[in-house]
Short mmCIF file of C-alpha atoms in Angstrom, two decimals:
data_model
loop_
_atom_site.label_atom_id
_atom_site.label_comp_id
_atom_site.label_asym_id
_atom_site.label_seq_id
_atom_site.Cartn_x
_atom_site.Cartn_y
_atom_site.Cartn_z
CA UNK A 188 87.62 91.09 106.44
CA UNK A 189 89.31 91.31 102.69
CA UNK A 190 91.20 93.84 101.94
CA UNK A 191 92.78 94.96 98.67
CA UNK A 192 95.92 96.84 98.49
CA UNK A 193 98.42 98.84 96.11
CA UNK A 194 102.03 99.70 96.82
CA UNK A 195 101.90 96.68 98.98
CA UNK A 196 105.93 96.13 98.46
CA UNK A 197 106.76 99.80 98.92
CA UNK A 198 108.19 101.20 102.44
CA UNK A 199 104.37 102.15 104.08
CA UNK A 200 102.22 99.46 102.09
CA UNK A 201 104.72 96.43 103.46
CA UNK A 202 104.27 97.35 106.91
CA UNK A 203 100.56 98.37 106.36
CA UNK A 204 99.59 94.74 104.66
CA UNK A 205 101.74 92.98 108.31
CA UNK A 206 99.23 95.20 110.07
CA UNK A 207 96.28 94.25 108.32
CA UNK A 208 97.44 90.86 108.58
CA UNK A 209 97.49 90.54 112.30
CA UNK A 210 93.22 91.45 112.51
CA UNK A 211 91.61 87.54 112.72
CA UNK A 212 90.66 86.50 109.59
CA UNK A 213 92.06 89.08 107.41
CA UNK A 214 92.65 88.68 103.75
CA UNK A 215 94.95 91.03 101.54
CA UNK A 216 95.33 91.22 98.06
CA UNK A 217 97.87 93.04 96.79
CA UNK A 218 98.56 94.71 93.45
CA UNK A 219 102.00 93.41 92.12
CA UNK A 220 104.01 93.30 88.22
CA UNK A 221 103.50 89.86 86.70
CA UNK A 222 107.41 90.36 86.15
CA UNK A 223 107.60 90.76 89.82
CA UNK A 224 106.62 87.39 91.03
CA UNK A 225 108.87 86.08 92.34
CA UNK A 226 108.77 88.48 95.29
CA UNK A 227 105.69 86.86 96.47
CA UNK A 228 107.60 84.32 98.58
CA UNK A 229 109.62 86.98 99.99
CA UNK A 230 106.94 89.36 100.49
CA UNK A 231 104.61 86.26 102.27
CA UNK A 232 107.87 85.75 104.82
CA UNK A 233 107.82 89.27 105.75
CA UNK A 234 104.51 89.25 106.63
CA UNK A 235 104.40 85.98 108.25
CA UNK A 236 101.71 84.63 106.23
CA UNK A 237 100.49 82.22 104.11
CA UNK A 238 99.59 81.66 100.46
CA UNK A 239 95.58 81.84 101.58
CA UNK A 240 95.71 84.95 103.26
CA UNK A 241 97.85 87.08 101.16
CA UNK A 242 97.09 86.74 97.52
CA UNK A 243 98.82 88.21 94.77
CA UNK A 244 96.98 89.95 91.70
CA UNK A 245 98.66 90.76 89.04
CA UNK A 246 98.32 94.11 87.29
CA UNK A 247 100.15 97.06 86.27
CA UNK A 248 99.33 100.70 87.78
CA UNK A 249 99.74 102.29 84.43
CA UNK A 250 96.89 100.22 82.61
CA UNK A 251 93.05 100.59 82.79
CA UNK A 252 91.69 99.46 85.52
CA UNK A 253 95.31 98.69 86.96
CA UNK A 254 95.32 95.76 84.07
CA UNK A 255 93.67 93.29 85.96
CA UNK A 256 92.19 90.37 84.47
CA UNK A 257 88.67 89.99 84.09
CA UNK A 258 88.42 86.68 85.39
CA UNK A 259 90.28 88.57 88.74
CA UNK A 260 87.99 91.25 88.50
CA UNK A 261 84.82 89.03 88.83
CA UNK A 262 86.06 86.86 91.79
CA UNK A 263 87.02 89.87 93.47
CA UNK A 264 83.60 91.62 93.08
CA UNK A 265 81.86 92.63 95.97
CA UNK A 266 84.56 90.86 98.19
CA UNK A 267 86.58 93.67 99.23
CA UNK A 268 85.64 95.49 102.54
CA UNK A 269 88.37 98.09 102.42
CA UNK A 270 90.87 99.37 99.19
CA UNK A 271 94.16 101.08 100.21
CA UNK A 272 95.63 103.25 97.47
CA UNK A 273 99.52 103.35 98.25
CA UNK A 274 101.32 102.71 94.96
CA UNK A 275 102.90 106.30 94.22
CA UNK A 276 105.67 107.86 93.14
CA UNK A 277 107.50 109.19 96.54
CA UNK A 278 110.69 110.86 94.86
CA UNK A 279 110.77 114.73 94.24
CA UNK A 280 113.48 113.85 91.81
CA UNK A 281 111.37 111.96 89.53
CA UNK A 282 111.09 113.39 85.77
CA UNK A 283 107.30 114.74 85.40
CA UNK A 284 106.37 112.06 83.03
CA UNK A 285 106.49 109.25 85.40
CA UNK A 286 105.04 111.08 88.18
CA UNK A 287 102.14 112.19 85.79
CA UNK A 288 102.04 108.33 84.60
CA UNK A 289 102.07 107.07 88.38
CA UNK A 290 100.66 109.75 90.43
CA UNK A 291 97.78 110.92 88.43
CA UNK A 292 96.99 108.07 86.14
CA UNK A 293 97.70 105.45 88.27
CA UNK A 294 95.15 107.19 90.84
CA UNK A 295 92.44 106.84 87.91
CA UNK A 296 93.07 103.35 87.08
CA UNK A 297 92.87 102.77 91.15
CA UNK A 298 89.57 104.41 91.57
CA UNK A 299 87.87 103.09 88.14
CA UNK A 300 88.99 99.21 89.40
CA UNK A 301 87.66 99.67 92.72
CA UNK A 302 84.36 101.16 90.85
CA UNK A 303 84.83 97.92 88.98
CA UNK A 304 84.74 95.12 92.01
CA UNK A 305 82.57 97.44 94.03
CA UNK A 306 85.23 97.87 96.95
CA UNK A 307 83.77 98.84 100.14
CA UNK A 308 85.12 101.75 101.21
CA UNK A 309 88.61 103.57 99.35
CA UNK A 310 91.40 104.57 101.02
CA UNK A 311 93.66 106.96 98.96
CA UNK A 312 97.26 108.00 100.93
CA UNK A 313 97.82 111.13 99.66
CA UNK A 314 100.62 114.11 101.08
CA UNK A 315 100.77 117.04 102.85
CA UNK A 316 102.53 117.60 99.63
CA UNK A 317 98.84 118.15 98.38
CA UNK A 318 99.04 121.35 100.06
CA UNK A 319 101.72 122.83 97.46
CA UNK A 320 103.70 125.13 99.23
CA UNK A 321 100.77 127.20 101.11
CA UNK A 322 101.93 129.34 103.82
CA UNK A 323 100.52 128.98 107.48
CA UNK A 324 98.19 126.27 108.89
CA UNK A 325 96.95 123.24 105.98
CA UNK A 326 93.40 122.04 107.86
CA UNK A 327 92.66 118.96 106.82
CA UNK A 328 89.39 120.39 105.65
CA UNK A 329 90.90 122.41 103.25
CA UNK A 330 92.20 121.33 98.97
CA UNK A 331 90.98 124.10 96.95
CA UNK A 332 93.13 126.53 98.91
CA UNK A 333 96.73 124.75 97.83
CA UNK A 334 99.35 127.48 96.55
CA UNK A 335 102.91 126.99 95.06
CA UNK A 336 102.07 123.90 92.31
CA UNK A 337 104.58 124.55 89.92
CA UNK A 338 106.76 121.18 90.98
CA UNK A 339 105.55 118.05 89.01
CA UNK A 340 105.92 116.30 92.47
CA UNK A 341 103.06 118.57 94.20
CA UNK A 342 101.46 118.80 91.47
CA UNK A 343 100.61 115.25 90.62
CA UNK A 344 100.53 114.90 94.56
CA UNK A 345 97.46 117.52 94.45
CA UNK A 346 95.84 116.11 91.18
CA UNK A 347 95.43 112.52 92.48
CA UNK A 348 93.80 113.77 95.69
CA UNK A 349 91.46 115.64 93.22
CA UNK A 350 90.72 112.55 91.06
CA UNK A 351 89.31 110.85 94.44
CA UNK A 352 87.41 113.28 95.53
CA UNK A 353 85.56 114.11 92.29
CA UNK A 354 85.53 110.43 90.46
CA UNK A 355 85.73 108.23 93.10
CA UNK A 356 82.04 106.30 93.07
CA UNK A 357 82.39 104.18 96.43
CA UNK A 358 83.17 105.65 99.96
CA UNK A 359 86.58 107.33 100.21
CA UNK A 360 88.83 108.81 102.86
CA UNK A 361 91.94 110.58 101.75
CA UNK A 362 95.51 110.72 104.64
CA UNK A 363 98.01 112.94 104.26
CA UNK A 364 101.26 111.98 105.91
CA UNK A 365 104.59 113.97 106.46
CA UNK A 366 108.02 113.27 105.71
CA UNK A 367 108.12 109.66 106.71
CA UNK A 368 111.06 108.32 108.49
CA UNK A 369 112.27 104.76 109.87
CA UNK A 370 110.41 102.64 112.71
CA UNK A 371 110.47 104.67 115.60
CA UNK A 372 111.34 101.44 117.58
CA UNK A 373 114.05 99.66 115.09
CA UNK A 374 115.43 102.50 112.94
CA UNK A 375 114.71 100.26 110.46
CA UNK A 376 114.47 102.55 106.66
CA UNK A 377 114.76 101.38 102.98
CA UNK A 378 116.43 103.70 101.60
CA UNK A 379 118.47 106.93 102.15
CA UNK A 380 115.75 109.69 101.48
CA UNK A 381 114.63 112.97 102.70
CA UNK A 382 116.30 113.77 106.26
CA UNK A 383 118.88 110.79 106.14
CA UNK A 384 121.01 112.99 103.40
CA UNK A 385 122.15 114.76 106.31
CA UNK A 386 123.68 111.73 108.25
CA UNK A 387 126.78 111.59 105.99
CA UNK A 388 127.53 115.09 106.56
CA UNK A 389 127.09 113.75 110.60
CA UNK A 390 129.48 111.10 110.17
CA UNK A 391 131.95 113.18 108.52
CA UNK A 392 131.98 115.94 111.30
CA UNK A 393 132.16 113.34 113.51
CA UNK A 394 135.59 112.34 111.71
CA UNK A 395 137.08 115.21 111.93
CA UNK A 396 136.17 117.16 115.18
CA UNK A 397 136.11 116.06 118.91
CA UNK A 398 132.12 115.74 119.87
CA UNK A 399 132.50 118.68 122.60
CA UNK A 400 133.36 121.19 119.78
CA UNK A 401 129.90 123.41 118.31
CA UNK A 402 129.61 124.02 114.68
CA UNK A 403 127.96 125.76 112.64
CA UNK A 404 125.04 124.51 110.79
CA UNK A 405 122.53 125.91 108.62
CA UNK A 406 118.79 126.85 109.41
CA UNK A 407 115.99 127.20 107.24
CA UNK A 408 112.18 126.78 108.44
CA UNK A 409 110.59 124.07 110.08
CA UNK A 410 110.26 120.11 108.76
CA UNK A 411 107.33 117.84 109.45
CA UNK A 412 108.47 114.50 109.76
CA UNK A 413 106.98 111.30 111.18
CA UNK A 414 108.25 107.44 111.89
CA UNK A 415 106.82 104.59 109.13
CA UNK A 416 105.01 102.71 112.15
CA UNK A 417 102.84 105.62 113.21
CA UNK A 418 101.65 105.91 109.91
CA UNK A 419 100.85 102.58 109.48
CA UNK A 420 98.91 102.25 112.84
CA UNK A 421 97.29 106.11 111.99
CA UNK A 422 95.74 104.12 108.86
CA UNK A 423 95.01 100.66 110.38
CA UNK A 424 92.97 102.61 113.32
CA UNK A 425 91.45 105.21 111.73
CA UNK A 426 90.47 103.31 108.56
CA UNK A 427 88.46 101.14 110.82
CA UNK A 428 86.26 103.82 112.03
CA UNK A 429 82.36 104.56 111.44
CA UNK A 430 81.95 108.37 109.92
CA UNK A 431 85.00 109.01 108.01
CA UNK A 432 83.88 109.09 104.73
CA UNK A 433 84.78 112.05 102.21
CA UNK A 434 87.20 113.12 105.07
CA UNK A 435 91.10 113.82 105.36
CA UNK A 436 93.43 113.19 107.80
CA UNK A 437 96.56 114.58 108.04
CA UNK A 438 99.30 112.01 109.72
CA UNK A 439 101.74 114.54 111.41
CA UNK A 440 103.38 115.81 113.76
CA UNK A 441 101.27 118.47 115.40
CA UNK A 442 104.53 120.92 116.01
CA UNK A 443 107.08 119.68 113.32
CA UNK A 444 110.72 120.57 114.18
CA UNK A 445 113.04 123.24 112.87
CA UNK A 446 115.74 121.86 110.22
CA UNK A 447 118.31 123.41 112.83
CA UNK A 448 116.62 121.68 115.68
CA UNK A 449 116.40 117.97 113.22
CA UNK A 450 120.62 118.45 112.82
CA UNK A 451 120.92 118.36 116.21
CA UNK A 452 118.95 115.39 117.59
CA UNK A 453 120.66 113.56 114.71
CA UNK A 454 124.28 115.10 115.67
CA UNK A 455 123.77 114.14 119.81
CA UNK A 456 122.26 110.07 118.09
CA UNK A 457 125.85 110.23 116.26
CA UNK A 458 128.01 111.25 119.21
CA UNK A 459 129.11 113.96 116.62
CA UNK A 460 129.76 118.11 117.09
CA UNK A 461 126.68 119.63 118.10
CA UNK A 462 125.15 122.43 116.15
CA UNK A 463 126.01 125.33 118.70
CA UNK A 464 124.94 128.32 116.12
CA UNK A 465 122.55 128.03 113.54
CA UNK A 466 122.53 130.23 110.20
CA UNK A 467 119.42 131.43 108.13
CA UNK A 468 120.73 129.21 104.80
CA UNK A 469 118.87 132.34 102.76
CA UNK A 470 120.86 135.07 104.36
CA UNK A 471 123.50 132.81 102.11
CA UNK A 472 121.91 133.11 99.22
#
């Protein structure tokens, strides 16, 4: 089995392309800057591989057809089972212009290269982002219906998903993960994103007050969030599968927790103050 894959240095794509790597007789190659290789070795060590089995081909998600060489284009041809799109831009504090660049364009480029090689089935790792800020229950069967756009980062999250399903000329599946969070096993994160902003606020309670004294900490809604190894397996399972073309799958939790209820699982892991009355942050204003 070949695979091809993008984003394959990123948080998800460097555990997905280990994964891949452990089926018998797998192949990955993986989209990576020309100015960036001298992370292959690195990269190859990580994934406990060797030069034959992961390959890197230079490009740049930005260009047509990712910039690949022609010459890479034609070996690859027809020699790619499965495609996983995971190069995006992750960061809701990006400026729109790179997330437009990335997100959308970069989704464009992705689908007209594997048009080009004649990949065998597409993979495209969207959000539940996609879903804007739509109020109630997402289905996975449901796009059209995504409210609340305005933000670049849902925006671009949305558009992207709609390039695939409209332009994209071989078999494609889209997956739409939550907020994703360190190896459920390890801890192990790479960088300080999304709920671990809260774990300096932790510490610092925890430097102050005894750990049998409640606080008071802030509520506001429910958070989806899930650890980086369940959405790798999620993917290397379900990609796998017979009859899942033109389909989503949403990679979640099926409750989700309250923001309240997140504080205080991470307050009782600290040995910090636990949150013993919660207030509605927009009663505050």
């Amino acid at each position: 089995m070949q695979y091809f894959v993008t984003g394959a240095t990123g948080f998800i794509g460097k555990r997905l392309v280990k994964k891949l790597l452990e089926r018998k007789g797998a192949v990955v190659h993986f989209l990576i800057r020309r100015e960036s290789a001298d992370k292959v070795a690195d990269l190859r060590s990580f994934w406990g591989t060797t030069a034959a089995r992961a390959v890197p081909v230079f490009g740049d998600l930005t260009a047509k057809k990712l910039g690949v060489a022609a010459d890479d284009i034609k070996k690859l041809k027809g020699q790619i089972d499965h495609f996983y799109h995971l190069a995006a831009v992750y960061d809701l504090g990006a400026d729109e212009e790179t997330q437009v660049a990335v997100n959308i364009e970069g989704t464009r480029n992705t689908v007209d290269l594997a048009k080009a090689i004649d990949a065998g089935h597409f993979h495209h790792v969207s959000s539940i982002a996609a879903a804007g800020l739509y109020e109630g229950v997402f289905r996975e069967d449901m796009f059209e219906e995504a409210e609340g756009l305005d933000h670049p980062y849902f925006q671009t999250k949305h558009e992207s998903e709609k390039i695939v399903r409209q332009d994209c000329k071989v078999p494609w599946t889209v997956y739409r993960p939550a907020m994703v969070v360190g190896d459920s096993t390890t801890g192990e994160m790479d960088k300080i994103d999304g709920p671990y902003y809260f774990f300096k606020l932790i510490q610092r309670l925890r430097q102050l007050l005894p750990p049998w004294m409640p606080t008071v900490g802030l509520e506001g809604g429910r958070v989806n969030i899930v650890p980086v190894d369940f959405v790798v397996n999620a993917l290397n399972v379900i990609s796998h599968q017979k009859d899942i073309v033109k389909k989503c799958y949403h990679l979640v939790d099926p409750v989700g927790y309250r923001v309240g209820d997140v504080l205080d699982i991470f307050s009782r892991a600290a040995h910090a103050p636990r949150m013993g009355l919660f207030v509605n942050a927009a009663l505050l204003g």
